[in-house]
Amino acid sequence: MRKIIKELAGWLVYIVIVVIIAWGFVTFVAQRTQVSGASMETTLSDGDQLIVDKISYQFREPERFEIIVFPYQYEAGTYYIKRIIGLPGETVQILDGSVYINGEKLEEHYGNEVMEEAGIAAEPVTLGVDEYFVLGDNRNNSEDSRLANIGNVKKSYIIGKAWFYFKSIGNMGFIH
């Protein structure tokens, strides 16, 4: 009987350790989320599964063109997935469907088409020291920083960087 109790106690300790490690990994290192909608097509599609790197931005600042994940402020457990376009301290404006950073046209290969709506960025938008301007790749089908209810994204709201996607076996990869 003593041997059985000792064996069960060993298993219980093992299970507790595994649960603590898994909780720590999901809380501090990575998180899984799912793409919902077409705002990031053709880069990411509706239903794609993502692994979000939650630790990189603890050691460095987010960079232009990285895809980030941040919470939707009106529904818990729902997230936006967008591409960083404007960095802290920059001025962003959208003129004739193109993005301008500090008055210079941004050369980019993201975005499926010319933007039809500039939103609040029709006028210059100056970002604060901890703010980012984000857009979806499917510019005419994206709720992003052009909308006043989303606006600039503070660094403290960023959960992490989209790091890896998977659609199905054989259709997966790292996000650049």
mmCIF file of C-alpha atoms in Angstrom:
data_model
loop_
_atom_site.group_PDB
_atom_site.id
_atom_site.type_symbol
_atom_site.label_atom_id
_atom_site.label_comp_id
_atom_site.label_asym_id
_atom_site.label_seq_id
_atom_site.Cartn_x
_atom_site.Cartn_y
_atom_site.Cartn_z
ATOM 1 C CA MET A 1 0.000 0.000 0.000
ATOM 2 C CA ARG A 2 2.853 2.369 0.846
ATOM 3 C CA LYS A 3 4.393 1.740 -2.560
ATOM 4 C CA ILE A 4 1.117 2.629 -4.325
ATOM 5 C CA ILE A 5 0.749 5.883 -2.349
ATOM 6 C CA LYS A 6 4.368 6.790 -3.099
ATOM 7 C CA GLU A 7 3.792 6.056 -6.815
ATOM 8 C CA LEU A 8 0.581 8.146 -6.876
ATOM 9 C CA ALA A 9 2.321 11.021 -5.073
ATOM 10 C CA GLY A 10 5.114 10.900 -7.662
ATOM 11 C CA TRP A 11 2.593 11.085 -10.503
ATOM 12 C CA LEU A 12 0.716 13.912 -8.797
ATOM 13 C CA VAL A 13 3.929 15.960 -8.442
ATOM 14 C CA TYR A 14 4.750 15.244 -12.101
ATOM 15 C CA ILE A 15 1.286 16.384 -13.255
ATOM 16 C CA VAL A 16 1.459 19.570 -11.150
ATOM 17 C CA ILE A 17 4.886 20.424 -12.623
ATOM 18 C CA VAL A 18 3.652 19.852 -16.189
ATOM 19 C CA VAL A 19 0.574 22.036 -15.570
ATOM 20 C CA ILE A 20 2.730 24.841 -14.100
ATOM 21 C CA ILE A 21 5.142 24.700 -17.055
ATOM 22 C CA ALA A 22 2.266 24.718 -19.564
ATOM 23 C CA TRP A 23 0.593 27.644 -17.773
ATOM 24 C CA GLY A 24 3.881 29.586 -17.743
ATOM 25 C CA PHE A 25 4.459 28.902 -21.437
ATOM 26 C CA VAL A 26 0.979 30.071 -22.457
ATOM 27 C CA THR A 27 1.056 33.069 -20.091
ATOM 28 C CA PHE A 28 4.544 34.390 -20.841
ATOM 29 C CA VAL A 29 5.972 32.829 -24.018
ATOM 30 C CA ALA A 30 3.393 31.922 -26.663
ATOM 31 C CA GLN A 31 -0.315 31.842 -27.341
ATOM 32 C CA ARG A 32 -2.484 30.250 -30.004
ATOM 33 C CA THR A 33 -5.144 32.274 -31.756
ATOM 34 C CA GLN A 34 -7.227 31.938 -34.897
ATOM 35 C CA VAL A 35 -7.628 34.345 -37.803
ATOM 36 C CA SER A 36 -11.238 35.410 -38.164
ATOM 37 C CA GLY A 37 -12.153 37.320 -41.287
ATOM 38 C CA ALA A 38 -10.419 38.454 -44.452
ATOM 39 C CA SER A 39 -8.586 41.583 -43.250
ATOM 40 C CA MET A 40 -5.115 40.022 -43.592
ATOM 41 C CA GLU A 41 -5.591 38.219 -46.912
ATOM 42 C CA THR A 42 -3.567 37.142 -48.834
ATOM 43 C CA THR A 43 -0.964 36.784 -46.096
ATOM 44 C CA LEU A 44 -3.315 35.101 -43.616
ATOM 45 C CA SER A 45 -6.779 33.688 -44.285
ATOM 46 C CA ASP A 46 -9.927 33.129 -42.298
ATOM 47 C CA GLY A 47 -9.502 30.047 -40.116
ATOM 48 C CA ASP A 48 -5.685 30.043 -40.071
ATOM 49 C CA GLN A 49 -4.235 29.107 -36.699
ATOM 50 C CA LEU A 50 -1.444 31.324 -35.344
ATOM 51 C CA ILE A 51 1.206 30.948 -32.710
ATOM 52 C CA VAL A 52 1.890 34.355 -31.180
ATOM 53 C CA ASP A 53 5.368 35.099 -29.790
ATOM 54 C CA LYS A 54 4.667 36.958 -26.547
ATOM 55 C CA ILE A 55 8.249 37.316 -25.352
ATOM 56 C CA SER A 56 10.216 39.087 -28.135
ATOM 57 C CA TYR A 57 8.802 42.526 -27.389
ATOM 58 C CA GLN A 58 10.058 42.242 -23.821
ATOM 59 C CA PHE A 59 13.580 42.548 -25.271
ATOM 60 C CA ARG A 60 13.109 44.709 -28.366
ATOM 61 C CA GLU A 61 10.699 47.161 -29.952
ATOM 62 C CA PRO A 62 8.150 46.103 -32.582
ATOM 63 C CA GLU A 63 9.322 46.791 -36.141
ATOM 64 C CA ARG A 64 7.607 48.102 -39.252
ATOM 65 C CA PHE A 65 5.781 45.427 -41.285
ATOM 66 C CA GLU A 66 5.633 42.901 -38.422
ATOM 67 C CA ILE A 67 2.211 41.336 -37.879
ATOM 68 C CA ILE A 68 0.991 41.872 -34.338
ATOM 69 C CA VAL A 69 -1.910 40.664 -32.231
ATOM 70 C CA PHE A 70 -3.811 42.933 -29.840
ATOM 71 C CA PRO A 71 -7.186 42.639 -28.095
ATOM 72 C CA TYR A 72 -10.470 43.800 -29.543
ATOM 73 C CA GLN A 73 -11.612 46.255 -26.897
ATOM 74 C CA TYR A 74 -15.321 45.413 -27.081
ATOM 75 C CA GLU A 75 -15.261 41.616 -26.704
ATOM 76 C CA ALA A 76 -13.067 39.596 -24.352
ATOM 77 C CA GLY A 77 -11.100 36.778 -25.972
ATOM 78 C CA THR A 78 -11.249 38.397 -29.436
ATOM 79 C CA TYR A 79 -8.118 39.758 -31.077
ATOM 80 C CA TYR A 80 -7.084 41.946 -33.998
ATOM 81 C CA ILE A 81 -4.276 40.734 -36.246
ATOM 82 C CA LYS A 82 -2.697 43.612 -38.190
ATOM 83 C CA ARG A 83 0.566 44.769 -39.767
ATOM 84 C CA ILE A 84 2.613 47.596 -38.206
ATOM 85 C CA ILE A 85 2.918 50.489 -40.633
ATOM 86 C CA GLY A 86 3.746 53.542 -38.490
ATOM 87 C CA LEU A 87 6.256 53.603 -35.625
ATOM 88 C CA PRO A 88 6.365 55.763 -32.474
ATOM 89 C CA GLY A 89 6.992 59.444 -33.176
ATOM 90 C CA GLU A 90 6.210 59.193 -36.893
ATOM 91 C CA THR A 91 3.469 61.020 -38.750
ATOM 92 C CA VAL A 92 1.256 58.830 -40.936
ATOM 93 C CA GLN A 93 -1.061 60.050 -43.668
ATOM 94 C CA ILE A 94 -2.956 58.303 -46.454
ATOM 95 C CA LEU A 95 -3.202 60.263 -49.685
ATOM 96 C CA ASP A 96 -4.673 58.958 -52.942
ATOM 97 C CA GLY A 97 -4.705 55.420 -51.525
ATOM 98 C CA SER A 98 -1.013 55.373 -50.534
ATOM 99 C CA VAL A 99 0.644 55.539 -47.119
ATOM 100 C CA TYR A 100 3.037 58.378 -46.341
ATOM 101 C CA ILE A 101 5.395 58.333 -43.363
ATOM 102 C CA ASN A 102 6.767 61.743 -42.368
ATOM 103 C CA GLY A 103 5.799 63.042 -45.816
ATOM 104 C CA GLU A 104 7.582 60.237 -47.750
ATOM 105 C CA LYS A 105 5.617 57.616 -49.656
ATOM 106 C CA LEU A 106 6.018 54.220 -47.977
ATOM 107 C CA GLU A 107 7.340 51.560 -50.322
ATOM 108 C CA GLU A 108 5.596 48.344 -49.396
ATOM 109 C CA HIS A 109 4.444 45.172 -51.070
ATOM 110 C CA TYR A 110 1.690 44.426 -48.555
ATOM 111 C CA GLY A 111 -1.848 45.404 -49.308
ATOM 112 C CA ASN A 112 -3.878 43.915 -52.103
ATOM 113 C CA GLU A 113 -5.117 47.114 -53.678
ATOM 114 C CA VAL A 114 -5.214 50.880 -53.465
ATOM 115 C CA MET A 115 -7.025 52.003 -50.327
ATOM 116 C CA GLU A 116 -10.416 53.493 -51.000
ATOM 117 C CA GLU A 117 -10.840 54.993 -47.524
ATOM 118 C CA ALA A 118 -8.174 56.907 -45.611
ATOM 119 C CA GLY A 119 -10.319 57.274 -42.496
ATOM 120 C CA ILE A 120 -8.740 59.426 -39.801
ATOM 121 C CA ALA A 121 -5.422 59.214 -41.695
ATOM 122 C CA ALA A 122 -6.781 61.513 -44.413
ATOM 123 C CA GLU A 123 -5.228 64.136 -42.128
ATOM 124 C CA PRO A 124 -1.732 63.621 -40.660
ATOM 125 C CA VAL A 125 -1.726 61.307 -37.607
ATOM 126 C CA THR A 126 1.265 61.812 -35.316
ATOM 127 C CA LEU A 127 2.050 58.772 -33.178
ATOM 128 C CA GLY A 128 2.990 59.057 -29.511
ATOM 129 C CA VAL A 129 6.175 57.604 -28.026
ATOM 130 C CA ASP A 130 4.479 54.237 -27.420
ATOM 131 C CA GLU A 131 1.998 54.119 -30.321
ATOM 132 C CA TYR A 132 1.838 52.196 -33.596
ATOM 133 C CA PHE A 133 -0.304 52.676 -36.702
ATOM 134 C CA VAL A 134 -1.550 49.332 -38.044
ATOM 135 C CA LEU A 135 -3.314 48.233 -41.222
ATOM 136 C CA GLY A 136 -4.719 44.960 -42.494
ATOM 137 C CA ASP A 137 -3.181 43.643 -45.720
ATOM 138 C CA ASN A 138 -6.635 43.521 -47.316
ATOM 139 C CA ARG A 139 -6.886 47.304 -47.021
ATOM 140 C CA ASN A 140 -10.438 47.699 -48.298
ATOM 141 C CA ASN A 141 -11.770 45.001 -45.978
ATOM 142 C CA SER A 142 -10.030 45.809 -42.702
ATOM 143 C CA GLU A 143 -10.901 47.502 -39.438
ATOM 144 C CA ASP A 144 -7.620 49.097 -38.421
ATOM 145 C CA SER A 145 -5.944 52.333 -37.257
ATOM 146 C CA ARG A 146 -7.851 54.303 -39.891
ATOM 147 C CA LEU A 147 -10.973 53.946 -37.740
ATOM 148 C CA ALA A 148 -11.371 56.270 -34.763
ATOM 149 C CA ASN A 149 -12.631 53.465 -32.492
ATOM 150 C CA ILE A 150 -9.355 51.558 -33.045
ATOM 151 C CA GLY A 151 -6.857 54.335 -33.766
ATOM 152 C CA ASN A 152 -3.237 54.072 -32.750
ATOM 153 C CA VAL A 153 -2.241 50.933 -30.858
ATOM 154 C CA LYS A 154 -0.268 51.437 -27.652
ATOM 155 C CA LYS A 155 2.670 49.093 -27.093
ATOM 156 C CA SER A 156 1.176 47.957 -23.787
ATOM 157 C CA TYR A 157 -1.849 46.588 -25.707
ATOM 158 C CA ILE A 158 0.245 44.433 -28.018
ATOM 159 C CA ILE A 159 0.061 40.791 -26.970
ATOM 160 C CA GLY A 160 2.822 39.710 -29.324
ATOM 161 C CA LYS A 161 4.072 39.075 -32.797
ATOM 162 C CA ALA A 162 2.456 36.541 -35.122
ATOM 163 C CA TRP A 163 5.226 33.986 -35.474
ATOM 164 C CA PHE A 164 3.916 30.782 -37.058
ATOM 165 C CA TYR A 165 0.744 29.852 -38.962
ATOM 166 C CA PHE A 166 -0.855 26.564 -39.865
ATOM 167 C CA LYS A 167 -3.824 25.811 -42.065
ATOM 168 C CA SER A 168 -3.359 22.068 -42.398
ATOM 169 C CA ILE A 169 -0.615 19.451 -42.494
ATOM 170 C CA GLY A 170 1.816 20.598 -45.159
ATOM 171 C CA ASN A 171 0.396 24.130 -45.261
ATOM 172 C CA MET A 172 2.204 25.885 -42.433
ATOM 173 C CA GLY A 173 5.188 28.107 -41.897
ATOM 174 C CA PHE A 174 6.888 31.003 -40.216
ATOM 175 C CA ILE A 175 5.526 34.498 -40.730
ATOM 176 C CA HIS A 176 7.994 37.078 -42.044
#
